[in-house]
Short mmCIF file of C-alpha atoms in Angstrom, two decimals:
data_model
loop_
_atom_site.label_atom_id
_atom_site.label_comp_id
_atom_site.label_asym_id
_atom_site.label_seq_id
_atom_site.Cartn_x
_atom_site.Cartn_y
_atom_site.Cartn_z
CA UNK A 3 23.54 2.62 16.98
CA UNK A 4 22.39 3.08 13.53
CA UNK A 5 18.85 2.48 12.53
CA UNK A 6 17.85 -0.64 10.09
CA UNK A 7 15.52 -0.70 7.53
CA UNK A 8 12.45 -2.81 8.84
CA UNK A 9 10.42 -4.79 6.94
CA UNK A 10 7.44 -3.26 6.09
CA UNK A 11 10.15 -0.47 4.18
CA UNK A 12 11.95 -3.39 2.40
CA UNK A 13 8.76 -4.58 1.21
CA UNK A 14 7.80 -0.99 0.37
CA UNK A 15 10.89 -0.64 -1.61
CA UNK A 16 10.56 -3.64 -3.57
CA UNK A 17 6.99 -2.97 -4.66
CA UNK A 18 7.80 0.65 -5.31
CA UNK A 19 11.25 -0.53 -7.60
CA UNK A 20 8.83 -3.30 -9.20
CA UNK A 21 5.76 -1.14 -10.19
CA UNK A 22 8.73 1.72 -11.32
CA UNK A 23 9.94 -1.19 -13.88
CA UNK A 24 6.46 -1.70 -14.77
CA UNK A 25 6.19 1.82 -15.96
CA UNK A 26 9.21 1.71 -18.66
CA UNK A 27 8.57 -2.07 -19.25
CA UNK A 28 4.83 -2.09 -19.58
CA UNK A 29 3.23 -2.21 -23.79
CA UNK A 30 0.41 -0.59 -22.91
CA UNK A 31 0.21 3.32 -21.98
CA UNK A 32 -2.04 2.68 -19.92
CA UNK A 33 -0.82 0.07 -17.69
CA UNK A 34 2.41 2.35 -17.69
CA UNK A 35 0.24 5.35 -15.87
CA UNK A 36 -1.83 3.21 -13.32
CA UNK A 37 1.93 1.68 -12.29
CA UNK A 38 3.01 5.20 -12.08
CA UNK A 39 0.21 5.82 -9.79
CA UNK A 40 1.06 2.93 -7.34
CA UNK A 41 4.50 3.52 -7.44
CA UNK A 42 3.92 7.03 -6.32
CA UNK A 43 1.78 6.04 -3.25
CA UNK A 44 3.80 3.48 -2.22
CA UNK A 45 6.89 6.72 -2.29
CA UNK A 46 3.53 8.04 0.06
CA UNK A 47 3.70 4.91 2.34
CA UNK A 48 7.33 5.05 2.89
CA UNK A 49 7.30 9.11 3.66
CA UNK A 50 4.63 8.10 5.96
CA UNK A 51 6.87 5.05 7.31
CA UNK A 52 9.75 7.32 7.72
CA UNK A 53 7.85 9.72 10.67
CA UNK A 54 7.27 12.40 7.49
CA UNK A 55 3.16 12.67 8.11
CA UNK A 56 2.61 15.15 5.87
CA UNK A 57 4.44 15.69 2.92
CA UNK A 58 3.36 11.65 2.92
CA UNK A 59 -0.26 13.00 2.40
CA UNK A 60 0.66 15.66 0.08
CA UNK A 61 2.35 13.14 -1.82
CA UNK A 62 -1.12 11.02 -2.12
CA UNK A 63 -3.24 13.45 -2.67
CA UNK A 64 -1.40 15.42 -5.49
CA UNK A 65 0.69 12.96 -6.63
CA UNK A 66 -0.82 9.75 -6.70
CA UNK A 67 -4.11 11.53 -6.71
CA UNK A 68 -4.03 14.52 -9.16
CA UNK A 69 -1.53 13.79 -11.66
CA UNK A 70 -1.37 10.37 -11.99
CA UNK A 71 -5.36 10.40 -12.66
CA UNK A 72 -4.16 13.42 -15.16
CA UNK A 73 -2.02 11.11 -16.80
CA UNK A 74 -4.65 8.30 -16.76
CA UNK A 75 -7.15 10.72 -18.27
CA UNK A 76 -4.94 11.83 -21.08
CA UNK A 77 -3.82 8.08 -22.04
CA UNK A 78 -7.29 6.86 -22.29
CA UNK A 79 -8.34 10.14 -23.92
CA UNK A 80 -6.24 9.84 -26.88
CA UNK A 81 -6.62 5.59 -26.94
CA UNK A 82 -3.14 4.73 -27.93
CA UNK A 83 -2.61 1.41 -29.53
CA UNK A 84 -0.10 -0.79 -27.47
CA UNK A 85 3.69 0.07 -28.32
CA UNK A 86 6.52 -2.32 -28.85
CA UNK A 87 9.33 -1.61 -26.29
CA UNK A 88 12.09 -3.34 -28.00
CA UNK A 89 12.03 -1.36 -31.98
CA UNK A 90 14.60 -3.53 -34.24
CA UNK A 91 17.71 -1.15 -35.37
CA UNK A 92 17.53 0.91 -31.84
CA UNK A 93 19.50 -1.84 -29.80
CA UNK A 94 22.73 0.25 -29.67
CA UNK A 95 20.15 2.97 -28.42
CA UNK A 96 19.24 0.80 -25.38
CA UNK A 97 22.66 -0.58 -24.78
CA UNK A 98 24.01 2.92 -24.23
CA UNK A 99 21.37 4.19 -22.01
CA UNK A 100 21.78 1.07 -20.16
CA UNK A 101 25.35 0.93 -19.35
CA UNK A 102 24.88 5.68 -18.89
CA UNK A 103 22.18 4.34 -16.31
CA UNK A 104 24.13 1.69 -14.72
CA UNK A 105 27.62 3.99 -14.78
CA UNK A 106 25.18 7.04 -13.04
CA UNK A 107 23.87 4.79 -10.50
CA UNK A 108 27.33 3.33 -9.18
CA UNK A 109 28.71 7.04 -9.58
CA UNK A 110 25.84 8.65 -7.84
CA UNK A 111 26.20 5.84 -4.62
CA UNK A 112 29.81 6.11 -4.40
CA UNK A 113 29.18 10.39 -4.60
CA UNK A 114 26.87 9.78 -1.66
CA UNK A 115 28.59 7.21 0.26
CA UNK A 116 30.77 9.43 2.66
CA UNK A 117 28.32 11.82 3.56
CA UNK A 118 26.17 8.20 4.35
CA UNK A 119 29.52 7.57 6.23
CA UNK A 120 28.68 11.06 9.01
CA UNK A 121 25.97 10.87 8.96
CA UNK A 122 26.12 7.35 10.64
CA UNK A 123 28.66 9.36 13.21
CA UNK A 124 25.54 12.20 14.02
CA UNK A 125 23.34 8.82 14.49
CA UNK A 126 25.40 7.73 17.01
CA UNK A 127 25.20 11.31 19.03
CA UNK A 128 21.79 10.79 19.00
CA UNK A 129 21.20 13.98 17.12
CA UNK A 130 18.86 12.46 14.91
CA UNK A 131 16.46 11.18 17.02
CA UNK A 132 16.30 14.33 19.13
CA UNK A 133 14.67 16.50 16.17
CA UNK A 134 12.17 14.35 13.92
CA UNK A 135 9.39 17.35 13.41
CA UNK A 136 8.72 17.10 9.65
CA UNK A 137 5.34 18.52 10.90
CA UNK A 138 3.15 21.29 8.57
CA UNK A 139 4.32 23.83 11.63
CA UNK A 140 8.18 23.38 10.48
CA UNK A 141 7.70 22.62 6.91
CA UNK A 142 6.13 25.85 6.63
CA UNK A 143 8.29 27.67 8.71
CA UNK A 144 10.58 26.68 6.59
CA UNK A 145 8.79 27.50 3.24
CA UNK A 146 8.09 31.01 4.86
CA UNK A 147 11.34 32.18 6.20
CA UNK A 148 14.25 30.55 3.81
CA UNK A 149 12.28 29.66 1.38
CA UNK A 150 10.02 32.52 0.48
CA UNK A 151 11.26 33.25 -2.91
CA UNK A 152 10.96 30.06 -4.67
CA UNK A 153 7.92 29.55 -2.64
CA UNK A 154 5.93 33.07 -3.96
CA UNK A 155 7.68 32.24 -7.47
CA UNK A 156 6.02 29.07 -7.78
CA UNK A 157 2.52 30.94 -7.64
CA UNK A 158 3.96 32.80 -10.46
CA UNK A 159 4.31 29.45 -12.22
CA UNK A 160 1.29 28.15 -11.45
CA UNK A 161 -0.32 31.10 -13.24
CA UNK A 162 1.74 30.92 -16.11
CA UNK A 163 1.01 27.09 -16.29
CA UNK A 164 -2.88 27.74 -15.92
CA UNK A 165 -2.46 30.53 -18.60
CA UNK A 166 -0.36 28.37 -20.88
CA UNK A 167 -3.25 25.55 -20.41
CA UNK A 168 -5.73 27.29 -21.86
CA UNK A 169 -4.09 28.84 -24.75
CA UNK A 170 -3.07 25.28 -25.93
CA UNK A 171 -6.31 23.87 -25.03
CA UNK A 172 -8.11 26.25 -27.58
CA UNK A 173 -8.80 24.63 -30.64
CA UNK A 174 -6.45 26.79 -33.07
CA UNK A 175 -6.75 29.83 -31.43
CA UNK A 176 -4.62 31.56 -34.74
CA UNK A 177 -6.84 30.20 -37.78
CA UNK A 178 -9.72 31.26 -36.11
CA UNK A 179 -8.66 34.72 -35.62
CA UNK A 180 -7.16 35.06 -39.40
CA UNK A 181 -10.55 33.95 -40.26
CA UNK A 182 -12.44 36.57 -38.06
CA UNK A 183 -9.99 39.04 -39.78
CA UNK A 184 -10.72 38.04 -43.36
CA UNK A 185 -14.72 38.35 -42.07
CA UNK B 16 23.43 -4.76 7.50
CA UNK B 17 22.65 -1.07 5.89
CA UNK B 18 21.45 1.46 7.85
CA UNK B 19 18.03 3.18 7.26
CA UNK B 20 19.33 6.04 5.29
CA UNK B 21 21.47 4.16 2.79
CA UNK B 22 18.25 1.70 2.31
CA UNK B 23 16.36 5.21 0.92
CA UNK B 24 18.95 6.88 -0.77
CA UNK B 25 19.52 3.91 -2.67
CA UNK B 26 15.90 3.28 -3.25
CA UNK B 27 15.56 6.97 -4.34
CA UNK B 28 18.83 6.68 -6.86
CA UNK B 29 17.58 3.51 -8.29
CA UNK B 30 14.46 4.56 -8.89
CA UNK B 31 16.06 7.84 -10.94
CA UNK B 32 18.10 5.48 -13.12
CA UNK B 33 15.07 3.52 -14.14
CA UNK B 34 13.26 6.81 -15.04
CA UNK B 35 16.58 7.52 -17.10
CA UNK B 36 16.61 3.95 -18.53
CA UNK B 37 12.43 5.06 -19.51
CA UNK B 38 13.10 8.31 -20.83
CA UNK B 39 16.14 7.37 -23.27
CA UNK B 40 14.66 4.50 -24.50
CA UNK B 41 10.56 4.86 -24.72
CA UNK B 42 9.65 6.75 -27.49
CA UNK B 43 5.78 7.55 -26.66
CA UNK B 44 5.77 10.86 -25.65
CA UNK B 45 3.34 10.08 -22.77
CA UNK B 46 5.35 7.32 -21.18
CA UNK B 47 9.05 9.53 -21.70
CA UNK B 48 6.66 12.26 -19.17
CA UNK B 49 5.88 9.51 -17.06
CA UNK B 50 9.74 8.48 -16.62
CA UNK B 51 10.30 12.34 -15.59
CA UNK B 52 7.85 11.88 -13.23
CA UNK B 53 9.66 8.97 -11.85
CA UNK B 54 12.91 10.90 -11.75
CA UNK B 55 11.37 13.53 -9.69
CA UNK B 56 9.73 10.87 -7.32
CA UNK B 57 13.84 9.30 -6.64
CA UNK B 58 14.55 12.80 -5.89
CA UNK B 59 12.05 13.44 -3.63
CA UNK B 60 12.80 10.22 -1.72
CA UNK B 61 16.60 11.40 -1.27
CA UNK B 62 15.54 14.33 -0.08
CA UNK B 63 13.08 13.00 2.77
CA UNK B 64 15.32 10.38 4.36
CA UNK B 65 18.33 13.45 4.16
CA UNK B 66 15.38 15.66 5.41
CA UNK B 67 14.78 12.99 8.62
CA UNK B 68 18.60 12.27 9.25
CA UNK B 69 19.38 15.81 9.49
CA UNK B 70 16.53 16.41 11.84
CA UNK B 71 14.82 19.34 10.31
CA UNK B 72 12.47 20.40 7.76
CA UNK B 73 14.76 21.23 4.53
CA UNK B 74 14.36 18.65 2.56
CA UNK B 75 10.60 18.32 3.21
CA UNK B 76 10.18 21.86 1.74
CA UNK B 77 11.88 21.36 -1.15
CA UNK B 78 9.45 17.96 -1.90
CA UNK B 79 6.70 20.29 -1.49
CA UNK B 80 7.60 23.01 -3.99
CA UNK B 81 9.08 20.17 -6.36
CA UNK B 82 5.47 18.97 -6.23
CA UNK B 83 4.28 22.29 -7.26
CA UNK B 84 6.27 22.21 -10.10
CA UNK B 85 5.45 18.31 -11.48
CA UNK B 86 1.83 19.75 -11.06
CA UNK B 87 2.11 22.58 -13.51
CA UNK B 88 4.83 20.63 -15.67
CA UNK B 89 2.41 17.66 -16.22
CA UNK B 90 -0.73 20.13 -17.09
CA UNK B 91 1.41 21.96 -19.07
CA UNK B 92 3.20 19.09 -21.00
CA UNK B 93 0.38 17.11 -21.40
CA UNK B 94 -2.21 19.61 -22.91
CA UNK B 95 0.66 19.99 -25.27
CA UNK B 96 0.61 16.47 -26.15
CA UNK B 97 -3.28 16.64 -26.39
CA UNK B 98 -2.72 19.66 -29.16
CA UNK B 99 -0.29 17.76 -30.64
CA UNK B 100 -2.09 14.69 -31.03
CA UNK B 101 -5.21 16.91 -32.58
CA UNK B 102 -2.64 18.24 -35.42
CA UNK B 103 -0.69 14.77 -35.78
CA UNK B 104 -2.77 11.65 -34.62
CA UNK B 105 0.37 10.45 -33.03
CA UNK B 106 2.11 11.32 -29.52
CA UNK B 107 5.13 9.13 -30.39
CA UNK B 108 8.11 11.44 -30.40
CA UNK B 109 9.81 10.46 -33.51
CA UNK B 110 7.05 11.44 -35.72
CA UNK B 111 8.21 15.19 -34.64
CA UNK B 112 10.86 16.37 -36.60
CA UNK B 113 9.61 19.66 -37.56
CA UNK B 114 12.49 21.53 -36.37
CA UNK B 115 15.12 19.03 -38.68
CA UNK B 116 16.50 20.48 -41.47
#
Protein backbone atom coordinates (compact mmCIF):
# COMPACT_ATOMS: atom_id res chain seq x y z
CA UNK A 1 0.00 0.00 0.00
CA UNK A 2 1.67 3.07 -1.07
CA UNK A 3 0.97 6.37 0.54
CA UNK A 4 -0.94 9.35 -1.49
CA UNK A 5 -0.30 12.75 -1.43
CA UNK A 6 -3.24 14.41 0.62
CA UNK A 7 -4.53 17.52 0.08
CA UNK A 8 -3.30 19.90 2.26
CA UNK A 9 0.44 18.77 0.39
CA UNK A 10 -1.12 19.28 -3.11
CA UNK A 11 -2.20 22.57 -2.09
CA UNK A 12 1.19 23.13 -0.47
CA UNK A 13 2.84 22.24 -3.64
CA UNK A 14 0.95 24.40 -5.80
CA UNK A 15 1.42 27.52 -3.70
CA UNK A 16 5.05 26.69 -3.17
CA UNK A 17 5.53 26.07 -7.41
CA UNK A 18 3.33 29.40 -7.82
CA UNK A 19 5.17 31.81 -5.40
CA UNK A 20 8.69 29.94 -6.95
CA UNK A 21 7.37 31.41 -10.50
CA UNK A 22 6.72 34.57 -8.83
CA UNK A 23 10.32 34.89 -7.92
CA UNK A 24 11.85 34.64 -11.66
CA UNK A 25 8.63 36.22 -13.11
CA UNK A 26 8.13 39.08 -10.73
CA UNK A 27 9.54 43.11 -12.18
CA UNK A 28 10.15 44.18 -9.04
CA UNK A 29 13.21 42.92 -6.74
CA UNK A 30 11.40 43.21 -4.23
CA UNK A 31 8.34 41.34 -4.81
CA UNK A 32 10.90 38.63 -6.12
CA UNK A 33 12.46 38.32 -2.30
CA UNK A 34 9.13 38.44 -0.23
CA UNK A 35 7.95 35.40 -2.84
CA UNK A 36 11.17 33.81 -2.03
CA UNK A 37 10.30 34.09 1.52
CA UNK A 38 6.83 32.37 1.22
CA UNK A 39 7.96 29.91 -0.99
CA UNK A 40 10.53 28.88 1.52
CA UNK A 41 8.00 28.47 4.42
CA UNK A 42 5.61 26.84 2.59
CA UNK A 43 9.04 24.09 1.74
CA UNK A 44 8.68 24.59 6.00
CA UNK A 45 4.95 23.51 5.95
CA UNK A 46 5.43 20.56 3.83
CA UNK A 47 8.73 19.26 5.96
CA UNK A 48 6.42 19.76 8.77
CA UNK A 49 3.50 17.86 6.77
CA UNK A 50 5.83 15.11 5.96
CA UNK A 51 6.41 13.96 10.00
CA UNK A 52 10.04 16.03 9.61
CA UNK A 53 9.35 18.44 12.93
CA UNK A 54 12.42 19.87 13.00
CA UNK A 55 14.44 20.50 10.19
CA UNK A 56 10.66 22.05 9.29
CA UNK A 57 11.49 24.69 12.04
CA UNK A 58 14.99 25.11 11.11
CA UNK A 59 13.82 25.71 7.77
CA UNK A 60 11.49 28.77 9.13
CA UNK A 61 13.54 30.16 11.27
CA UNK A 62 16.79 30.42 9.12
CA UNK A 63 15.42 30.21 6.00
CA UNK A 64 12.34 31.94 5.68
CA UNK A 65 13.39 33.91 8.69
CA UNK A 66 17.10 34.95 8.39
CA UNK A 67 17.91 35.04 4.88
CA UNK A 68 15.03 35.82 3.17
CA UNK A 69 14.68 39.08 5.55
CA UNK A 70 18.63 39.36 4.46
CA UNK A 71 17.61 39.43 1.06
CA UNK A 72 14.65 41.80 1.76
CA UNK A 73 17.04 44.11 3.58
CA UNK A 74 19.58 44.27 0.83
CA UNK A 75 16.82 44.87 -2.05
CA UNK A 76 15.27 47.72 -0.29
CA UNK A 77 18.71 48.93 0.80
CA UNK A 78 20.03 49.54 -2.53
CA UNK A 79 16.21 50.67 -4.04
CA UNK A 80 16.43 49.08 -7.39
CA UNK A 81 14.23 50.44 -10.07
CA UNK A 82 11.81 47.69 -11.48
CA UNK A 83 13.56 45.44 -14.26
CA UNK A 84 12.12 44.28 -17.51
CA UNK A 85 12.13 40.41 -17.64
CA UNK A 86 11.76 39.98 -21.28
CA UNK A 87 15.20 42.36 -22.79
CA UNK A 88 14.64 42.52 -26.79
CA UNK A 89 17.74 40.66 -28.65
CA UNK A 90 18.07 37.96 -25.58
CA UNK A 91 15.07 35.72 -26.85
CA UNK A 92 17.41 32.95 -28.16
CA UNK A 93 18.88 33.38 -24.52
CA UNK A 94 15.53 32.36 -22.97
CA UNK A 95 14.60 29.81 -25.54
CA UNK A 96 17.71 27.80 -24.72
CA UNK A 97 17.48 27.90 -21.06
CA UNK A 98 13.98 26.95 -21.52
CA UNK A 99 14.10 23.91 -23.56
CA UNK A 100 18.06 23.01 -21.02
CA UNK A 101 15.34 23.40 -18.16
CA UNK A 102 12.63 21.46 -19.65
CA UNK A 103 15.28 18.60 -21.16
CA UNK A 104 16.86 18.53 -17.19
CA UNK A 105 13.57 18.15 -15.69
CA UNK A 106 12.28 15.10 -17.90
CA UNK A 107 15.98 13.68 -17.58
CA UNK A 108 16.22 14.19 -13.89
CA UNK A 109 12.41 12.28 -13.37
CA UNK A 110 13.15 9.54 -15.63
CA UNK A 111 16.95 9.29 -13.57
CA UNK A 112 14.78 9.02 -10.47
CA UNK A 113 11.96 7.00 -11.57
CA UNK A 114 13.30 3.39 -10.74
CA UNK A 115 14.64 4.04 -7.53
CA UNK A 116 10.73 5.71 -7.05
CA UNK A 117 9.92 2.19 -8.51
CA UNK A 118 11.73 0.20 -4.85
CA UNK A 119 11.14 2.17 -3.08
CA UNK A 120 7.31 1.60 -3.63
CA UNK A 121 8.43 -2.33 -3.03
CA UNK A 122 10.11 -1.24 0.77
CA UNK A 123 6.54 0.63 1.19
CA UNK A 124 4.84 -2.32 0.82
CA UNK A 125 7.16 -4.26 3.62
CA UNK A 126 6.14 -1.74 5.75
CA UNK A 127 9.69 -0.66 6.35
CA UNK A 128 8.88 2.79 6.03
CA UNK A 129 6.45 3.28 8.42
CA UNK A 130 8.34 1.34 11.08
CA UNK A 131 11.26 4.09 11.32
CA UNK A 132 9.88 7.80 10.84
CA UNK A 133 12.32 9.53 13.69
CA UNK A 134 13.57 12.62 11.82
CA UNK A 135 13.75 13.86 15.47
CA UNK A 136 16.84 16.46 16.74
CA UNK A 137 18.01 13.05 18.78
CA UNK A 138 18.73 11.22 15.25
CA UNK A 139 19.47 14.14 13.15
CA UNK A 140 22.22 14.81 15.39
CA UNK A 141 23.32 11.51 15.87
CA UNK A 142 23.71 11.54 12.62
CA UNK A 143 25.55 14.93 12.20
CA UNK A 144 27.89 13.64 15.08
CA UNK A 145 28.90 10.21 14.11
CA UNK A 146 28.93 10.11 10.01
CA UNK A 147 28.84 13.34 9.56
CA UNK A 148 31.39 14.99 11.76
CA UNK A 149 33.68 16.29 9.19
CA UNK A 150 31.52 18.33 7.04
CA UNK A 151 29.72 19.17 10.14
CA UNK A 152 33.09 20.80 12.17
CA UNK A 153 34.11 22.12 8.53
CA UNK A 154 31.15 24.13 8.20
CA UNK A 155 32.18 26.12 11.47
CA UNK A 156 35.26 26.68 9.56
CA UNK A 157 33.08 28.29 6.90
CA UNK A 158 31.10 30.14 8.92
CA UNK A 159 34.21 31.92 10.17
CA UNK A 160 35.61 32.47 6.96
CA UNK A 161 32.14 33.85 5.80
CA UNK A 162 31.93 36.21 8.98
CA UNK A 163 35.62 37.21 8.23
CA UNK A 164 34.99 37.71 4.54
CA UNK A 165 31.80 39.96 5.66
CA UNK A 166 33.56 42.36 7.23
CA UNK A 167 36.43 42.88 5.01
CA UNK A 168 33.92 43.66 2.15
CA UNK A 169 31.75 45.60 4.35
CA UNK A 170 34.66 48.15 5.05
CA UNK A 171 34.39 51.05 3.05
CA UNK A 172 37.73 50.63 0.85
CA UNK A 173 39.70 49.13 3.28
CA UNK A 174 42.98 49.56 0.54
CA UNK A 175 42.68 53.47 -0.28
CA UNK A 176 42.45 54.15 3.14
CA UNK A 177 45.51 52.39 4.11
CA UNK A 178 47.66 53.86 0.96
CA UNK A 179 46.47 57.04 2.34
CA UNK A 180 47.56 56.36 6.02
CA UNK A 181 50.89 55.33 4.32
CA UNK A 182 51.39 58.50 2.29
CA UNK A 183 50.47 60.37 5.95
CA UNK B 1 -2.61 7.99 -8.58
CA UNK B 2 1.24 8.93 -7.49
CA UNK B 3 2.46 7.93 -4.46
CA UNK B 4 3.69 10.41 -1.74
CA UNK B 5 7.28 10.29 -2.64
CA UNK B 6 7.01 10.86 -6.38
CA UNK B 7 4.49 13.93 -5.44
CA UNK B 8 7.90 15.52 -3.53
CA UNK B 9 10.52 14.55 -5.64
CA UNK B 10 8.77 16.02 -8.38
CA UNK B 11 7.86 19.08 -6.48
CA UNK B 12 11.55 19.35 -5.39
CA UNK B 13 12.89 18.83 -9.27
CA UNK B 14 10.47 21.31 -10.54
CA UNK B 15 11.15 23.70 -8.32
CA UNK B 16 15.19 23.35 -9.30
CA UNK B 17 14.34 23.86 -12.98
CA UNK B 18 12.53 27.07 -12.28
CA UNK B 19 15.54 28.32 -10.23
CA UNK B 20 17.59 27.26 -13.46
CA UNK B 21 15.01 28.91 -15.79
CA UNK B 22 15.73 32.30 -13.03
CA UNK B 23 19.29 32.10 -12.94
CA UNK B 24 19.99 31.83 -16.88
CA UNK B 25 17.70 34.26 -17.76
CA UNK B 26 17.44 37.22 -14.91
CA UNK B 27 20.15 39.39 -15.15
CA UNK B 28 19.87 41.39 -11.65
CA UNK B 29 22.39 40.05 -9.70
CA UNK B 30 20.08 39.95 -6.62
CA UNK B 31 17.29 37.99 -8.20
CA UNK B 32 20.09 35.31 -10.16
CA UNK B 33 21.06 34.73 -5.88
CA UNK B 34 17.59 34.36 -5.21
CA UNK B 35 17.12 31.55 -8.05
CA UNK B 36 20.22 29.70 -6.25
CA UNK B 37 18.42 29.90 -3.33
CA UNK B 38 15.53 28.25 -4.95
CA UNK B 39 17.74 25.52 -6.36
CA UNK B 40 18.97 24.68 -2.98
CA UNK B 41 15.33 24.72 -1.53
CA UNK B 42 14.32 21.68 -4.60
CA UNK B 43 17.24 19.99 -3.23
CA UNK B 44 16.45 20.08 0.11
CA UNK B 45 12.89 18.87 -0.59
CA UNK B 46 14.38 15.66 -2.47
CA UNK B 47 16.32 15.02 0.17
CA UNK B 48 13.52 15.05 3.03
CA UNK B 49 10.89 12.90 1.35
CA UNK B 50 14.20 10.33 0.41
CA UNK B 51 15.16 11.12 4.09
CA UNK B 52 11.33 9.86 5.33
CA UNK B 53 11.05 6.88 2.76
CA UNK B 54 14.24 5.48 3.81
CA UNK B 55 13.31 5.76 7.43
CA UNK B 56 16.29 7.44 8.90
CA UNK B 57 17.92 10.63 9.44
CA UNK B 58 20.40 11.08 6.27
CA UNK B 59 18.86 13.21 4.32
CA UNK B 60 17.68 15.47 7.18
CA UNK B 61 21.39 16.08 8.04
CA UNK B 62 22.44 16.96 4.94
CA UNK B 63 19.32 19.84 4.79
CA UNK B 64 20.78 21.04 7.89
CA UNK B 65 24.40 21.59 6.88
CA UNK B 66 23.11 22.72 3.29
CA UNK B 67 21.40 25.41 5.38
CA UNK B 68 24.59 26.31 6.94
CA UNK B 69 26.04 26.87 3.85
CA UNK B 70 23.01 29.15 1.99
CA UNK B 71 23.53 31.12 5.34
CA UNK B 72 27.13 32.04 4.85
CA UNK B 73 26.75 32.00 0.88
CA UNK B 74 23.93 34.65 1.02
CA UNK B 75 25.99 36.97 3.68
CA UNK B 76 28.81 36.47 1.77
CA UNK B 77 27.35 37.09 -1.79
CA UNK B 78 25.30 39.72 -0.88
CA UNK B 79 27.73 42.09 1.03
CA UNK B 80 29.54 41.62 -2.20
CA UNK B 81 26.77 42.94 -4.13
CA UNK B 82 26.37 45.81 -1.51
CA UNK B 83 30.33 46.72 -2.31
CA UNK B 84 29.66 46.40 -5.65
CA UNK B 85 26.78 48.53 -5.89
CA UNK B 86 28.91 51.34 -3.75
CA UNK B 87 31.72 51.23 -6.67
CA UNK B 88 29.09 50.78 -9.66
CA UNK B 89 25.48 52.05 -8.80
CA UNK B 90 24.26 48.99 -10.52
CA UNK B 91 23.84 45.19 -9.28
CA UNK B 92 22.74 44.09 -12.78
CA UNK B 93 25.30 41.55 -13.91
CA UNK B 94 26.02 42.68 -17.34
CA UNK B 95 27.37 45.94 -16.34
CA UNK B 96 30.45 43.66 -14.97
CA UNK B 97 32.76 42.91 -17.48
CA UNK B 98 35.89 43.80 -15.85
CA UNK B 99 37.54 40.60 -16.36
CA UNK B 100 36.71 40.82 -20.58
CA UNK B 101 39.40 41.48 -22.60
Amino acid sequence: MTVSPTFLQWLLGAVTLALALLVILGRNPVVSAISLMGTLFSTGLIFFSVGAQFVGAVQILIYAGAISVLFIFVVMLLDLRPTRVRIPGRAPVYVFSFVVCALFFVAAILSVLPVLRNLGAIEILGLSEAGLDQGPVAISMQLLSKYMIPFQATALLLLAAVMGVVVLGKKNMLSERKQSEQK
Amino acid sequence: MISELQFLVGLGLAIFSVGVVGFLTRRNGLIALMCLELMLNGVNLCLVSFSRHHGNAEGSALVLLIVLVAAAEAALALSLFVSLYRQSGSVELDDFRLLKG
